[in-house]
Short mmCIF file of C-alpha atoms and ligand atoms in Angstrom, two decimals:
data_model
loop_
_atom_site.label_atom_id
_atom_site.label_comp_id
_atom_site.label_asym_id
_atom_site.label_seq_id
_atom_site.Cartn_x
_atom_site.Cartn_y
_atom_site.Cartn_z
CA MET X 94 42.90 -31.40 62.12
CA ILE X 95 42.53 -29.72 58.78
CA PHE X 96 41.49 -32.12 56.02
CA GLY X 97 42.53 -30.61 52.69
CA ALA X 98 45.60 -28.97 54.22
CA THR X 99 47.37 -28.41 50.92
CA GLY X 100 44.31 -26.86 49.27
CA ASP X 101 43.47 -23.33 48.28
CA LEU X 102 41.11 -22.54 51.17
CA ALA X 103 43.60 -23.68 53.81
CA LYS X 104 46.38 -21.67 52.20
CA ARG X 105 44.51 -18.42 51.57
CA LYS X 106 42.19 -18.31 54.57
CA LEU X 107 42.76 -20.84 57.32
CA TYR X 108 46.51 -20.47 58.02
CA PRO X 109 46.49 -16.66 57.86
CA SER X 110 43.44 -16.62 60.17
CA LEU X 111 45.06 -18.99 62.68
CA TYR X 112 48.21 -16.87 62.57
CA HIS X 113 46.23 -13.72 63.39
CA LEU X 114 44.53 -15.48 66.29
CA PHE X 115 47.91 -16.70 67.53
CA ASN X 116 49.47 -13.24 67.42
CA LYS X 117 46.47 -11.67 69.10
CA GLY X 118 46.81 -14.15 71.97
CA LYS X 119 43.48 -15.80 71.16
CA LEU X 120 45.10 -19.19 70.76
CA THR X 121 46.79 -20.54 73.84
CA LYS X 122 50.17 -22.22 73.46
CA ARG X 123 48.34 -25.51 74.05
CA PHE X 124 47.33 -26.24 70.50
CA ALA X 125 48.54 -28.34 67.61
CA VAL X 126 47.33 -28.41 64.01
CA ILE X 127 47.54 -31.59 61.97
CA GLY X 128 47.39 -30.95 58.25
CA VAL X 129 45.79 -33.86 56.42
CA ALA X 130 46.00 -34.24 52.65
CA ARG X 131 46.82 -36.73 49.94
CA ARG X 132 50.36 -35.97 48.91
CA PRO X 133 53.30 -37.23 50.99
CA LEU X 134 54.99 -34.39 52.90
CA SER X 135 57.25 -34.31 55.94
CA HIS X 136 56.28 -32.27 59.00
CA GLU X 137 59.05 -29.84 58.01
CA ASP X 138 57.75 -29.47 54.42
CA PHE X 139 54.32 -28.74 55.80
CA LYS X 140 55.57 -26.14 58.29
CA ALA X 141 57.36 -24.44 55.37
CA HIS X 142 54.09 -24.53 53.36
CA VAL X 143 52.16 -22.92 56.22
CA LYS X 144 54.87 -20.30 56.73
CA ASP X 145 54.83 -19.48 53.04
CA SER X 146 51.01 -19.18 53.04
CA VAL X 147 51.12 -16.72 55.93
CA LEU X 148 53.94 -14.64 54.49
CA THR X 149 52.28 -14.49 51.06
CA SER X 150 48.93 -13.42 52.36
CA ILE X 151 49.90 -11.22 55.31
CA GLY X 152 53.49 -10.23 54.66
CA SER X 153 54.29 -10.22 58.39
CA ASN X 154 56.60 -12.67 60.11
CA ASP X 155 56.29 -11.83 63.81
CA ASN X 156 56.51 -15.09 65.79
CA ILE X 157 56.08 -17.06 62.58
CA ASP X 158 58.55 -19.82 63.52
CA GLU X 159 56.94 -20.29 66.90
CA PHE X 160 53.53 -20.40 65.18
CA VAL X 161 54.49 -23.03 62.61
CA SER X 162 56.20 -25.17 65.25
CA HIS X 163 52.64 -26.20 66.26
CA PHE X 164 51.92 -27.72 62.81
CA TYR X 165 52.22 -31.40 61.87
CA TYR X 166 51.35 -33.35 58.77
CA GLN X 167 49.69 -36.65 57.95
CA ALA X 168 49.50 -38.00 54.38
CA HIS X 169 46.07 -39.51 54.13
CA ASP X 170 43.66 -41.43 51.97
CA VAL X 171 40.16 -40.51 53.09
CA THR X 172 38.73 -43.95 52.32
CA ASP X 173 41.42 -45.99 54.05
CA SER X 174 41.07 -46.99 57.72
CA ASP X 175 44.84 -47.39 58.15
CA SER X 176 45.23 -43.68 57.40
CA TYR X 177 42.78 -42.82 60.20
CA MET X 178 44.58 -45.17 62.62
CA ALA X 179 47.87 -43.36 61.92
CA LEU X 180 46.11 -40.02 62.32
CA LYS X 181 44.63 -41.12 65.64
CA LYS X 182 48.05 -42.16 66.89
CA LEU X 183 49.53 -38.77 65.97
CA ALA X 184 46.56 -36.93 67.51
CA ASP X 185 46.83 -38.94 70.75
CA ASP X 186 50.58 -38.20 70.98
CA LEU X 187 50.02 -34.47 70.41
CA ASP X 188 47.20 -34.49 72.96
CA GLY X 189 49.74 -35.51 75.58
CA GLU X 190 52.55 -33.26 74.32
CA TYR X 191 50.44 -30.10 74.29
CA SER X 192 48.05 -31.01 77.16
CA ILE X 193 45.04 -30.56 74.90
CA ASP X 194 42.69 -32.62 77.12
CA GLY X 195 41.37 -34.52 74.13
CA ASN X 196 39.65 -31.47 72.59
CA ARG X 197 39.41 -31.94 68.84
CA ILE X 198 38.23 -29.85 65.92
CA PHE X 199 37.99 -31.55 62.55
CA TYR X 200 37.91 -29.00 59.72
CA LEU X 201 36.83 -30.44 56.37
CA ALA X 202 38.36 -28.09 53.77
CA MET X 203 37.89 -30.60 50.99
CA ALA X 204 35.57 -31.45 48.14
CA PRO X 205 32.09 -32.08 49.59
CA GLU X 206 31.81 -35.62 48.21
CA PHE X 207 34.26 -36.68 50.96
CA PHE X 208 32.39 -35.12 53.91
CA GLY X 209 30.20 -38.13 54.69
CA THR X 210 33.00 -40.67 54.28
CA ILE X 211 35.38 -38.73 56.52
CA ALA X 212 32.78 -38.23 59.27
CA GLU X 213 31.94 -41.95 59.26
CA HIS X 214 35.62 -42.96 59.43
CA LEU X 215 36.31 -40.48 62.21
CA LYS X 216 33.82 -42.42 64.27
CA SER X 217 34.53 -45.97 63.14
CA ASP X 218 38.31 -45.53 63.46
CA GLY X 219 38.05 -44.02 66.93
CA LEU X 220 39.06 -40.39 66.36
CA THR X 221 35.83 -39.07 67.82
CA ASP X 222 36.27 -41.26 70.86
CA THR X 223 37.96 -38.60 72.92
CA SER X 224 37.80 -37.29 76.47
CA GLY X 225 37.41 -33.63 75.42
CA PHE X 226 35.04 -31.90 73.03
CA LYS X 227 34.77 -32.89 69.40
CA ARG X 228 33.58 -30.51 66.70
CA LEU X 229 33.18 -30.87 62.96
CA VAL X 230 33.56 -27.84 60.70
CA ILE X 231 32.10 -28.27 57.26
CA GLU X 232 32.61 -26.09 54.22
CA LYS X 233 29.91 -25.31 51.70
CA PRO X 234 28.21 -26.62 49.69
CA PHE X 235 26.09 -28.69 52.08
CA GLY X 236 24.43 -30.90 49.47
CA HIS X 237 23.15 -29.75 46.08
CA ASP X 238 19.44 -30.11 46.90
CA LEU X 239 17.32 -31.17 49.86
CA PRO X 240 17.60 -34.96 49.38
CA SER X 241 21.40 -34.88 49.00
CA ALA X 242 21.73 -32.50 51.96
CA GLN X 243 19.54 -34.84 54.03
CA GLU X 244 21.66 -37.82 53.09
CA LEU X 245 24.87 -35.98 53.96
CA ASN X 246 23.37 -34.81 57.23
CA GLU X 247 22.37 -38.33 58.19
CA ARG X 248 25.89 -39.56 57.53
CA ILE X 249 27.65 -36.91 59.59
CA ARG X 250 25.06 -37.22 62.37
CA THR X 251 26.21 -40.81 62.88
CA ALA X 252 29.45 -39.35 64.26
CA PHE X 253 28.54 -35.87 65.56
CA SER X 254 25.48 -34.43 67.26
CA GLU X 255 23.87 -31.30 65.81
CA ASP X 256 25.52 -29.05 68.40
CA GLU X 257 28.93 -30.44 67.42
CA ILE X 258 28.48 -29.56 63.73
CA TYR X 259 29.65 -26.14 62.53
CA ARG X 260 28.41 -25.53 59.00
CA ILE X 261 30.35 -22.63 57.54
CA ASP X 262 28.59 -19.80 55.78
CA HIS X 263 31.45 -17.33 55.67
CA TYR X 264 29.04 -14.43 55.15
CA LEU X 265 27.98 -14.95 58.76
CA GLY X 266 31.54 -14.18 59.85
CA LYS X 267 31.53 -10.80 58.14
CA GLU X 268 31.64 -7.76 60.36
CA MET X 269 28.67 -5.97 58.80
CA ILE X 270 26.50 -9.08 58.65
CA GLN X 271 26.99 -9.49 62.39
CA ASN X 272 26.23 -5.79 62.66
CA ILE X 273 22.71 -6.24 61.21
CA GLU X 274 21.47 -7.49 64.59
CA VAL X 275 23.14 -4.64 66.45
CA ILE X 276 21.84 -1.96 64.10
CA ARG X 277 18.35 -3.38 64.48
CA PHE X 278 18.21 -4.32 68.13
CA ALA X 279 20.42 -1.66 69.74
CA ASN X 280 18.85 1.43 68.17
CA ALA X 281 15.56 2.91 69.26
CA LEU X 282 15.59 4.69 65.91
CA PHE X 283 15.20 1.61 63.74
CA GLU X 284 13.40 -1.21 65.49
CA PRO X 285 10.06 0.62 65.88
CA LEU X 286 10.11 1.31 62.12
CA TRP X 287 11.29 -2.16 61.12
CA ASN X 288 7.99 -3.48 59.75
CA ASN X 289 5.41 -3.22 57.01
CA ARG X 290 4.01 0.05 58.33
CA TYR X 291 7.17 1.98 57.58
CA ILE X 292 9.29 -0.09 55.17
CA SER X 293 8.27 -0.24 51.54
CA ASN X 294 10.82 -2.75 50.31
CA ILE X 295 14.26 -4.18 51.02
CA GLN X 296 16.91 -4.89 48.41
CA VAL X 297 19.83 -7.24 48.95
CA THR X 298 22.50 -7.24 46.25
CA SER X 299 25.63 -9.34 46.07
CA SER X 300 27.40 -8.69 42.79
CA GLU X 301 30.79 -9.74 41.49
CA THR X 302 32.82 -8.51 38.55
CA LEU X 303 34.68 -11.81 38.26
CA GLY X 304 33.43 -14.60 36.03
CA VAL X 305 33.70 -18.27 36.96
CA GLU X 306 37.51 -18.24 36.59
CA GLU X 307 38.85 -21.78 37.13
CA ARG X 308 35.66 -23.04 38.76
CA GLY X 309 33.70 -23.71 35.56
CA GLY X 310 33.34 -27.43 36.28
CA TYR X 311 31.92 -26.83 39.77
CA TYR X 312 29.77 -23.90 38.70
CA GLU X 313 28.14 -25.80 35.84
CA LYS X 314 26.53 -28.10 38.40
CA SER X 315 25.78 -25.37 40.89
CA GLY X 316 24.77 -22.06 39.31
CA ALA X 317 24.04 -18.85 41.19
CA LEU X 318 20.89 -20.19 42.85
CA ARG X 319 22.68 -22.99 44.68
CA ASP X 320 26.01 -21.19 45.05
CA MET X 321 24.67 -17.94 46.53
CA VAL X 322 20.90 -17.85 47.12
CA GLN X 323 20.44 -21.08 49.10
CA ASN X 324 23.01 -20.00 51.67
CA HIS X 325 24.36 -16.42 51.79
CA MET X 326 21.36 -14.52 50.38
CA LEU X 327 18.75 -16.35 52.47
CA GLN X 328 20.90 -16.00 55.56
CA MET X 329 21.04 -12.23 55.07
CA VAL X 330 17.26 -12.13 54.60
CA ALA X 331 16.74 -14.16 57.78
CA LEU X 332 18.89 -11.75 59.81
CA LEU X 333 17.08 -8.74 58.37
CA ALA X 334 13.62 -10.11 58.95
CA MET X 335 13.84 -12.09 62.18
CA GLU X 336 12.05 -11.09 65.37
CA PRO X 337 14.22 -9.86 68.24
CA PRO X 338 15.46 -12.98 70.07
CA ILE X 339 14.67 -13.12 73.78
CA LYS X 340 18.40 -13.55 74.45
CA LEU X 341 21.51 -13.39 72.30
CA THR X 342 22.14 -17.10 72.61
CA THR X 343 22.81 -19.47 69.74
CA ASP X 344 19.52 -21.33 70.12
CA GLU X 345 17.37 -18.23 70.45
CA ILE X 346 18.88 -16.49 67.43
CA ARG X 347 18.75 -19.59 65.28
CA SER X 348 15.17 -20.27 66.22
CA GLU X 349 14.14 -16.74 65.14
CA LYS X 350 15.99 -17.18 61.83
CA VAL X 351 14.27 -20.50 61.27
CA LYS X 352 10.87 -18.85 61.75
CA VAL X 353 11.65 -16.39 58.95
CA LEU X 354 12.58 -19.22 56.60
CA ARG X 355 9.38 -21.02 57.54
CA ALA X 356 7.37 -17.90 56.74
CA LEU X 357 8.91 -17.47 53.28
CA ARG X 358 6.10 -17.67 50.76
CA SER X 359 6.52 -20.91 48.92
CA ILE X 360 6.56 -20.26 45.21
CA LYS X 361 6.23 -23.06 42.76
CA ASP X 362 5.38 -24.11 39.23
CA GLU X 363 3.90 -21.35 37.10
CA GLY X 364 4.37 -18.77 39.86
CA ILE X 365 8.16 -18.94 39.69
CA LYS X 366 8.38 -16.69 36.66
CA ASP X 367 6.53 -13.91 38.49
CA TYR X 368 8.99 -13.98 41.37
CA PHE X 369 12.34 -15.10 39.99
CA VAL X 370 14.56 -14.11 37.08
CA ARG X 371 17.63 -15.99 35.96
CA GLY X 372 20.44 -14.75 33.77
CA GLN X 373 23.69 -15.77 32.17
CA TYR X 374 26.40 -13.37 31.07
CA GLY X 375 27.45 -12.98 27.49
CA GLU X 376 30.59 -11.21 26.39
CA GLY X 377 31.10 -7.62 27.41
CA GLN X 378 33.43 -5.11 28.99
CA ILE X 379 34.78 -5.05 32.55
CA ASP X 380 37.04 -2.15 33.49
CA GLY X 381 37.50 -1.27 29.84
CA LYS X 382 38.63 -4.81 28.91
CA SER X 383 36.69 -7.24 26.75
CA VAL X 384 35.71 -10.42 28.53
CA SER X 385 34.16 -13.56 27.12
CA GLY X 386 30.70 -14.91 27.81
CA TYR X 387 29.98 -17.72 30.27
CA ARG X 388 29.53 -20.31 27.51
CA GLU X 389 33.08 -19.59 26.33
CA GLU X 390 34.63 -20.12 29.78
CA HIS X 391 36.94 -23.03 30.57
CA ASN X 392 35.10 -26.28 31.47
CA VAL X 393 31.71 -24.84 30.53
CA ASN X 394 29.35 -26.43 28.02
CA GLU X 395 28.97 -24.19 24.97
CA GLU X 396 25.19 -24.57 25.21
CA SER X 397 25.10 -24.30 28.97
CA ASN X 398 21.86 -23.20 30.62
CA THR X 399 23.48 -22.66 34.02
CA GLU X 400 22.47 -19.35 35.55
CA THR X 401 25.19 -16.92 36.60
CA TYR X 402 22.61 -14.43 37.86
CA VAL X 403 19.47 -14.65 39.98
CA ALA X 404 17.04 -11.95 41.01
CA GLY X 405 14.05 -12.74 43.16
CA LYS X 406 11.19 -11.28 45.07
CA LEU X 407 10.67 -12.87 48.47
CA MET X 408 7.54 -12.42 50.52
CA ILE X 409 7.53 -13.22 54.22
CA ASP X 410 4.01 -14.04 55.22
CA ASN X 411 3.91 -12.95 58.84
CA PHE X 412 2.49 -9.98 60.72
CA ARG X 413 5.65 -7.91 60.55
CA TRP X 414 6.38 -8.31 56.85
CA ALA X 415 3.07 -8.98 55.09
CA GLY X 416 3.08 -6.94 51.88
CA VAL X 417 6.77 -5.92 51.94
CA PRO X 418 8.78 -7.36 49.07
CA ILE X 419 12.37 -8.32 49.80
CA TYR X 420 14.24 -8.29 46.52
CA ILE X 421 17.48 -10.19 46.18
CA ARG X 422 19.94 -10.30 43.30
CA THR X 423 23.31 -11.89 42.84
CA GLY X 424 25.49 -12.53 39.86
CA LYS X 425 28.86 -12.78 38.24
CA ARG X 426 30.45 -10.39 35.75
CA MET X 427 28.36 -7.48 36.92
CA THR X 428 29.24 -3.79 36.97
CA ALA X 429 30.76 -3.69 40.44
CA LYS X 430 31.87 -5.98 43.24
CA SER X 431 29.49 -5.12 46.00
CA THR X 432 27.36 -6.62 48.74
CA LYS X 433 24.78 -4.16 50.03
CA ILE X 434 21.42 -4.04 51.72
CA VAL X 435 19.10 -1.13 51.01
CA VAL X 436 16.10 -0.66 53.29
CA GLN X 437 13.69 1.74 51.62
CA PHE X 438 11.23 3.44 53.96
CA LYS X 439 7.74 4.40 52.92
CA ASP X 440 7.02 7.95 51.87
CA ILE X 441 5.75 10.22 54.62
CA PRO X 442 1.95 10.53 54.62
CA MET X 443 1.91 14.07 53.28
CA ASN X 444 4.71 15.90 51.58
CA LEU X 445 4.68 19.61 52.40
CA TYR X 446 7.67 20.18 50.17
CA TYR X 447 6.42 18.35 47.14
CA SER X 448 6.65 20.03 43.82
CA MET X 449 5.91 18.31 40.53
CA ASP X 450 9.42 18.72 39.17
CA LYS X 451 11.18 17.41 42.30
CA PRO X 452 9.57 14.68 44.39
CA LEU X 453 10.98 14.04 47.85
CA ALA X 454 13.60 11.27 47.96
CA PRO X 455 12.66 8.31 50.18
CA ASN X 456 14.64 7.63 53.34
CA LEU X 457 17.07 4.78 52.82
CA LEU X 458 19.20 2.82 55.24
CA VAL X 459 22.09 1.29 53.34
CA ILE X 460 24.17 -1.42 55.01
CA HIS X 461 27.46 -1.86 53.18
CA ILE X 462 28.70 -5.42 53.68
CA GLN X 463 31.68 -5.53 51.29
CA PRO X 464 34.08 -4.31 50.02
CA GLU X 465 33.30 -1.19 52.07
CA GLU X 466 31.87 -1.75 55.52
CA GLY X 467 29.51 0.80 56.96
CA ILE X 468 26.07 2.32 57.14
CA THR X 469 24.59 5.25 55.27
CA LEU X 470 21.32 6.88 56.19
CA HIS X 471 19.72 8.91 53.41
CA LEU X 472 17.58 11.78 54.71
CA ASN X 473 16.12 15.00 53.37
CA ALA X 474 17.27 18.39 54.65
CA LYS X 475 16.81 21.99 53.70
CA LYS X 476 18.91 23.22 50.87
CA SER X 477 20.95 26.09 52.23
CA GLY X 478 19.98 29.53 51.05
CA GLN X 479 16.64 31.16 50.64
CA GLY X 480 13.40 29.27 50.23
CA MET X 481 12.44 25.85 51.60
CA GLU X 482 13.77 23.61 48.90
CA THR X 483 14.83 20.16 50.10
CA THR X 484 17.97 18.28 49.27
CA PRO X 485 18.97 14.66 50.01
CA VAL X 486 21.76 14.30 52.59
CA LYS X 487 23.66 11.26 53.78
CA LEU X 488 24.78 10.35 57.28
CA ASN X 489 27.64 8.02 57.01
CA PHE X 490 29.52 5.55 59.17
CA SER X 491 32.44 3.76 57.60
CA ASN X 492 33.79 0.85 59.58
CA LYS X 493 37.09 0.74 57.73
CA SER X 494 37.88 4.34 58.56
CA VAL X 495 37.36 3.59 62.26
CA ASP X 496 39.08 0.24 62.49
CA GLY X 497 41.65 0.70 59.77
CA MET X 498 42.83 -2.57 58.32
CA ASN X 499 42.29 -4.42 61.58
CA THR X 500 38.80 -5.73 60.90
CA PRO X 501 39.26 -9.48 61.30
CA GLU X 502 38.49 -11.60 58.34
CA ALA X 503 35.38 -13.74 58.43
CA TYR X 504 37.36 -16.99 58.76
CA GLU X 505 39.32 -15.67 61.70
CA LYS X 506 36.13 -14.93 63.59
CA LEU X 507 34.49 -18.20 62.67
CA LEU X 508 37.52 -20.27 63.68
CA HIS X 509 37.66 -18.45 66.98
CA ASP X 510 33.92 -18.96 67.55
CA CYS X 511 34.29 -22.66 66.88
CA MET X 512 37.18 -22.97 69.34
CA ARG X 513 35.04 -21.23 71.96
CA GLY X 514 32.10 -23.48 71.17
CA ASP X 515 29.87 -20.66 69.89
CA ALA X 516 27.83 -21.90 66.94
CA THR X 517 25.66 -18.78 66.50
CA ASN X 518 27.32 -17.76 63.26
CA PHE X 519 27.11 -21.20 61.69
CA THR X 520 24.04 -22.66 60.03
CA HIS X 521 21.80 -25.08 61.85
CA TRP X 522 20.43 -28.07 59.97
CA ASP X 523 16.87 -26.64 60.12
CA GLU X 524 18.06 -23.53 58.27
CA VAL X 525 19.86 -25.60 55.66
CA ALA X 526 16.83 -27.85 55.09
CA LEU X 527 14.33 -24.97 54.82
CA SER X 528 16.60 -23.06 52.43
CA TRP X 529 17.01 -26.09 50.19
CA SER X 530 13.33 -26.83 50.10
CA PHE X 531 12.66 -23.20 49.04
CA VAL X 532 15.37 -23.21 46.37
CA ASP X 533 14.59 -26.71 45.04
CA LYS X 534 11.17 -25.59 43.83
CA ILE X 535 12.85 -22.96 41.68
CA SER X 536 15.64 -25.16 40.34
CA ASP X 537 13.15 -27.95 39.51
CA ILE X 538 11.24 -25.61 37.21
CA TRP X 539 14.34 -24.00 35.75
CA GLU X 540 15.94 -27.33 34.99
CA SER X 541 12.85 -28.55 33.17
CA THR X 542 12.53 -25.35 31.06
CA LYS X 543 15.39 -25.38 28.65
CA ASP X 544 14.37 -22.38 26.56
CA THR X 545 16.32 -19.84 28.62
CA GLY X 546 17.25 -17.25 25.99
CA PHE X 547 20.79 -17.28 27.47
CA PRO X 548 23.01 -15.34 27.36
CA ASN X 549 20.69 -12.55 28.41
CA TYR X 550 22.94 -9.94 30.01
CA GLU X 551 26.16 -8.41 28.88
CA ALA X 552 29.21 -8.79 31.11
CA GLY X 553 29.78 -5.53 32.96
CA THR X 554 26.06 -4.75 33.43
CA MET X 555 23.74 -5.20 36.40
CA GLY X 556 21.90 -8.20 34.91
CA PRO X 557 19.02 -8.91 32.53
CA ARG X 558 16.26 -6.42 31.83
CA ALA X 559 13.69 -8.78 33.31
CA ALA X 560 15.24 -8.13 36.74
CA ASP X 561 14.36 -4.44 36.41
CA GLU X 562 10.85 -5.35 35.30
CA LEU X 563 10.46 -7.54 38.40
CA LEU X 564 10.62 -4.39 40.54
CA ALA X 565 8.99 -2.04 38.04
CA LYS X 566 5.73 -3.97 38.16
CA ASP X 567 5.59 -3.24 41.92
CA GLY X 568 6.45 0.44 41.31
CA PHE X 569 10.08 0.14 42.49
CA PHE X 570 13.55 0.13 40.95
CA TRP X 571 16.92 -1.24 42.02
CA TRP X 572 18.94 1.34 43.88
CA PRO X 573 22.27 1.53 42.06
CA VAL X 574 25.04 -0.09 44.09
CA THR X 575 27.82 2.19 42.93
CA ASN X 576 26.68 5.67 43.88
CA LEU X 577 25.42 4.46 47.24
CA ASP X 578 29.05 3.81 48.24
CA VAL X 579 30.30 4.96 51.62
CA ASP X 580 33.35 6.50 49.99
CA ASN X 581 31.24 8.65 47.72
CA CYS X 582 29.27 10.15 50.55
P1 LIG W 69 41.35 -27.66 46.72
O1 LIG W 69 41.03 -28.50 45.55
O2 LIG W 69 42.29 -26.51 46.53
O3 LIG W 69 41.98 -28.57 47.88
C1 LIG W 69 41.52 -29.86 48.14
C2 LIG W 69 42.37 -30.51 49.23
O4 LIG W 69 41.83 -31.81 49.48
C3 LIG W 69 43.84 -30.70 48.91
O5 LIG W 69 44.59 -30.47 50.09
C4 LIG W 69 43.93 -32.20 48.55
O6 LIG W 69 45.18 -32.79 48.85
C5 LIG W 69 42.88 -32.77 49.45
N1 LIG W 69 42.34 -34.04 48.94
C6 LIG W 69 41.67 -34.25 47.79
N2 LIG W 69 41.35 -35.55 47.65
C7 LIG W 69 41.82 -36.19 48.75
C8 LIG W 69 41.81 -37.54 49.19
N3 LIG W 69 41.23 -38.53 48.48
N4 LIG W 69 42.40 -37.82 50.39
C9 LIG W 69 42.98 -36.84 51.11
N5 LIG W 69 43.03 -35.55 50.74
C10 LIG W 69 42.47 -35.24 49.57
O7 LIG W 69 39.98 -27.18 47.35
P2 LIG W 69 39.63 -25.80 48.15
O8 LIG W 69 39.45 -24.69 47.17
O9 LIG W 69 40.63 -25.60 49.23
O10 LIG W 69 38.17 -26.09 48.74
C11 LIG W 69 37.94 -26.99 49.80
C12 LIG W 69 36.51 -26.84 50.29
O11 LIG W 69 36.27 -25.51 50.69
C13 LIG W 69 35.44 -27.15 49.24
O12 LIG W 69 34.33 -27.70 49.89
C14 LIG W 69 35.09 -25.76 48.70
O13 LIG W 69 33.78 -25.73 48.17
C15 LIG W 69 35.18 -24.96 49.98
N6 LIG W 69 35.41 -23.53 49.79
C16 LIG W 69 36.57 -23.08 49.22
C17 LIG W 69 36.79 -21.72 49.10
C18 LIG W 69 38.07 -21.17 48.52
O14 LIG W 69 38.25 -19.95 48.59
N7 LIG W 69 38.95 -21.99 47.99
C19 LIG W 69 35.82 -20.81 49.55
C20 LIG W 69 34.65 -21.29 50.12
C21 LIG W 69 34.46 -22.66 50.25
#
């Protein structure tokens, strides 16, 4: 059952993903999808809507009529028990028709204020009372701070146990995010070096060129810290920094990630300004076109102090990482759309090739998350010709060039995982709670300091100058995201 079936997420991501799974044979014929939303629609109208969504986003129509024949629709008011009774009746009928054995997945692709209410009704109106499995898939944001996340969690836990709750962080469905574990734990080359003896710093960048578009109202209350750092950025850090799990099971992996979040140095009060920088874009140029500043965007307060950019220095106080800064930055209206991780290795103890005019470049491992997918290893080699001059070289693996356009989208993988009952790539409550408690300390200070100096970076740049100073005071600089590209190698 997809709650929010006429919404943007369902249209752009969920139906195309289900269609892919169907055509790849990963969905048996024994499935039915009930679309649930406010407006009245017939089953036939809804099937046409799903068909249109698939055709618009994929452009293929193989087996499309057979696929949409599995879709049904229920007009619904999320606060009204009668709606849930009607939904239960339809679900029970389809259970019999498709021999589904009472297995149910409830996907909440709706505004988060409804999550608690829907979960409670699913229980009180009997939809969770089923002979098969029951799973709840929840979109972000999961609360807007720790207390609200706790309250939401308590409400959904009245109807679902922790192992039945699949909290989506779509970054965890991305091919190269899942690859972090493999790169680390399947290569003798990296794991022995993956610690404070050999790594000088790690940089995680997730930049966008887009502004807030139509989401000004939502973004005003969220900002980059809540929208990106609390979930996606901290999840990437946890995967980069965790200890090898004893097995690749959901519980073992999650418990290692939780340990990283517990070891994050807690920064509060006066200390925040030494570790975190916030920014907001002013007007500027993107791809040669003038764009307006954040405060001029639709549904945004003209004196808004909401941050559209965050840079931070994270310290993980454990044996492996003591002394290694992990820098993160994320923002809107930046120079390039790019998500990348740069692992910078320490300089070798003695440089035989050093000359004052040309220091040796450090070794870098770059993990390209999006839009390109791949890995680049930056090494030094001998410049061809006479003499022993060194030159930087790049070893490059591009996932796209191997897999073509067939890399499954994050939602496709996550939906499939949920159907199989594999919650590894979803966030556990402990991760959510620890991330909120880390981020809340920063937002508390930022919200009480109104003198922000916003806007403080021009659209089309890589953020405020203070973000460069954050690294410069440790003797580092941000590796540029653009000329590290796989395609340029
Ligand atoms: P949307 O506004 O496009 O769709 C909302 C849906 O909820 C519609 O189908 C609407 O009919 C239904 N709805 C609203 N009020 C209702 C009510 N009282 N009773 C029954 N149905 C009701 O929203 P969206 O963009 O699809 O986002 C849904 C969720 O997914 C949100 O939590 C959002 O944060 C999250 N999300 C969206 C995207 C995206 O790309 N759109 C990406 C990541 C996360």
